Amino acid sequence: MRIALLAPAGAMHRYNGMFHKGLHYAPITLALLAALVPEELNAEVKIYDETAEAIPLDLEADVVAITSITGTSARCYKFADYFRSKGKTVIFGGVHSSLMPEEVKEHADSVIIGLGEKNFPQALRDIAKGELKPFYYQDGCTNIANRPIPRKDLLKKSKYITLNTVEAVRGCNHACTFCAYPVAFGTRLYTRPVEDVIAEIKTFKGKEVIFPDINLIADKKYAKELFTAMIPLKKWWFGLTTTEIGHDDELLQVFKKSGCKGLLIGFESVNQETQKSIHKGNLVHEYKELMEKLHNLGIMVMGCFAFGSDADNLDVFKRTVDLCVEAKIDLPRFSIITPFPGSEFYQELESQGRIVERDWAMYDVEHCVYKPKNMTKEELEAGIAWAWKETYSWKNILKRLDFTKPKTLKSLYMLVNIGYRKYAKGFEIFGADVMSDNSDIPEGSL
């Protein structure tokens, strides 16, 4: 059996878009799926990540497995239709497949709903027996423990800033109204045994480690155990947390001792009213104090903000940029709150007749797909473009660099800021015509 694992990408994040090597690290999903392929199938497995390289139309495979998020789904469908027309069996998985399984099935031979640790290998075994089912559903026994190490050897190392990515926690203990994750995968929190995570990290070459998990401190007891175990490894690690990290000084000290050098934190908004409406517990008045605390520990921060809530007025863009500069947020990132199908936010806007865009390609969190309350769609998109440019002006890049703090990674700060500066300058060229253009993929007909 020949298996091709595909991760199509949206126009902005494609290998020929704006996210170059310095802005993305090796994905875990496809490498993990490759490791989960049953040995008895004696399969030949190849990975095609479109953030790193083109997906060949002449790939040699019997089975094509595609992972899809909402923003890439239209492109995924085009690839799927084409490869099915060539006689290949197509399996879909990922967030969008779990949100919209019936829609996805129109373009697939089979759809994996929920986590794929058990069902992906089972689907491959069923293909080998000629018994492939149309849908595979996650069951209560699914877990992420005792699994093989992802096949990073199948990725092209030269295409990523690092291959050293590892998953420890899957899930989150928050219920943000705009988040698609709990709808797709449920609200259960999964953790890998600490010894498994440490054993995998010990296989990494180089000093850096990246945890792409959506909330590393969802289980604080587990987090303290994990990062205490990391202290002897003397690594530099980067991961995602919430602002709650600022309320646990013991955990912060463990972070420092274990080599934490950077955190991605979802600040979401400068409006406290927005925090309440999206069910997020952030306290806006604590942002500057949190940044001061993290910088004193030598920890850089990528701070994420989302525009477009019903509490946002036209002044929100300048207020947000001003906060980023004053609080010295190392790497601000901006998005538009996006109503992913099935989410509470989507249902709310749909009931109000405010969804104005049905092309999933535009659901990339940088374009507006609904009617904002206090501004026009065009004003919202112009505002986010301005925020990117203003934040990543040379003047504000230098203002955000805090020379008084023990930030040991100043060179990395400048490197990634320059990367986002390029992103900000080219942001506006990705309009609907570019985002929705999949003409490079031939039409497929069954």
PDB file of N, CA, C and O in Angstrom, residues 146 192-202 222 225-226 229:
ATOM      1  N   ASN A 146       1.063   6.385  25.143  1.00  0.00           N
ATOM      2  CA  ASN A 146       1.717   5.175  24.608  1.00  0.00           C
ATOM      3  C   ASN A 146       1.646   5.083  23.090  1.00  0.00           C
ATOM      4  O   ASN A 146       1.397   4.018  22.532  1.00  0.00           O
ATOM      5  N   ARG A 192      -0.314  13.295  27.757  1.00  0.00           N
ATOM      6  CA  ARG A 192       0.578  12.158  27.543  1.00  0.00           C
ATOM      7  C   ARG A 192       1.372  11.907  28.816  1.00  0.00           C
ATOM      8  O   ARG A 192       1.667  12.845  29.564  1.00  0.00           O
ATOM      9  N   PRO A 193       1.736  10.685  29.078  1.00  0.00           N
ATOM     10  CA  PRO A 193       2.601  10.417  30.232  1.00  0.00           C
ATOM     11  C   PRO A 193       3.869  11.264  30.145  1.00  0.00           C
ATOM     12  O   PRO A 193       4.480  11.375  29.066  1.00  0.00           O
ATOM     13  N   VAL A 194       4.253  11.861  31.259  1.00  0.00           N
ATOM     14  CA  VAL A 194       5.426  12.742  31.270  1.00  0.00           C
ATOM     15  C   VAL A 194       6.661  12.019  30.742  1.00  0.00           C
ATOM     16  O   VAL A 194       7.453  12.577  29.969  1.00  0.00           O
ATOM     17  N   GLU A 195       6.818  10.761  31.124  1.00  0.00           N
ATOM     18  CA  GLU A 195       8.000  10.027  30.671  1.00  0.00           C
ATOM     19  C   GLU A 195       8.024   9.853  29.152  1.00  0.00           C
ATOM     20  O   GLU A 195       9.096   9.829  28.537  1.00  0.00           O
ATOM     21  N   ASP A 196       6.843   9.759  28.528  1.00  0.00           N
ATOM     22  CA  ASP A 196       6.782   9.652  27.065  1.00  0.00           C
ATOM     23  C   ASP A 196       7.232  10.956  26.407  1.00  0.00           C
ATOM     24  O   ASP A 196       7.965  10.944  25.409  1.00  0.00           O
ATOM     25  N   VAL A 197       6.771  12.063  26.943  1.00  0.00           N
ATOM     26  CA  VAL A 197       7.138  13.365  26.387  1.00  0.00           C
ATOM     27  C   VAL A 197       8.640  13.600  26.534  1.00  0.00           C
ATOM     28  O   VAL A 197       9.317  14.018  25.587  1.00  0.00           O
ATOM     29  N   ILE A 198       9.175  13.321  27.712  1.00  0.00           N
ATOM     30  CA  ILE A 198      10.605  13.512  27.955  1.00  0.00           C
ATOM     31  C   ILE A 198      11.436  12.614  27.050  1.00  0.00           C
ATOM     32  O   ILE A 198      12.455  13.037  26.481  1.00  0.00           O
ATOM     33  N   ALA A 199      11.001  11.370  26.873  1.00  0.00           N
ATOM     34  CA  ALA A 199      11.733  10.442  26.006  1.00  0.00           C
ATOM     35  C   ALA A 199      11.762  10.955  24.571  1.00  0.00           C
ATOM     36  O   ALA A 199      12.789  10.839  23.885  1.00  0.00           O
ATOM     37  N   GLU A 200      10.650  11.530  24.113  1.00  0.00           N
ATOM     38  CA  GLU A 200      10.625  12.066  22.758  1.00  0.00           C
ATOM     39  C   GLU A 200      11.541  13.281  22.632  1.00  0.00           C
ATOM     40  O   GLU A 200      12.273  13.421  21.644  1.00  0.00           O
ATOM     41  N   ILE A 201      11.508  14.161  23.623  1.00  0.00           N
ATOM     42  CA  ILE A 201      12.368  15.350  23.578  1.00  0.00           C
ATOM     43  C   ILE A 201      13.847  14.955  23.544  1.00  0.00           C
ATOM     44  O   ILE A 201      14.664  15.598  22.882  1.00  0.00           O
ATOM     45  N   LYS A 202      14.197  13.883  24.222  1.00  0.00           N
ATOM     46  CA  LYS A 202      15.594  13.430  24.241  1.00  0.00           C
ATOM     47  C   LYS A 202      16.088  12.990  22.861  1.00  0.00           C
ATOM     48  O   LYS A 202      17.295  12.896  22.641  1.00  0.00           O
ATOM     49  N   TYR A 222      -0.211  18.750  36.100  1.00  0.00           N
ATOM     50  CA  TYR A 222       0.533  18.048  35.058  1.00  0.00           C
ATOM     51  C   TYR A 222       1.651  18.938  34.522  1.00  0.00           C
ATOM     52  O   TYR A 222       2.776  18.478  34.303  1.00  0.00           O
ATOM     53  N   GLU A 225       4.605  18.992  36.789  1.00  0.00           N
ATOM     54  CA  GLU A 225       5.328  17.719  36.732  1.00  0.00           C
ATOM     55  C   GLU A 225       6.163  17.629  35.459  1.00  0.00           C
ATOM     56  O   GLU A 225       7.341  17.244  35.492  1.00  0.00           O
ATOM     57  N   LEU A 226       5.554  18.002  34.342  1.00  0.00           N
ATOM     58  CA  LEU A 226       6.249  17.917  33.057  1.00  0.00           C
ATOM     59  C   LEU A 226       7.473  18.824  33.021  1.00  0.00           C
ATOM     60  O   LEU A 226       8.580  18.389  32.665  1.00  0.00           O
ATOM     61  N   ALA A 229      10.360  17.921  35.173  1.00  0.00           N
ATOM     62  CA  ALA A 229      11.125  16.831  34.561  1.00  0.00           C
ATOM     63  C   ALA A 229      12.002  17.330  33.416  1.00  0.00           C
ATOM     64  O   ALA A 229      12.989  16.674  33.059  1.00  0.00           O
TER      65      ALA A 229
END
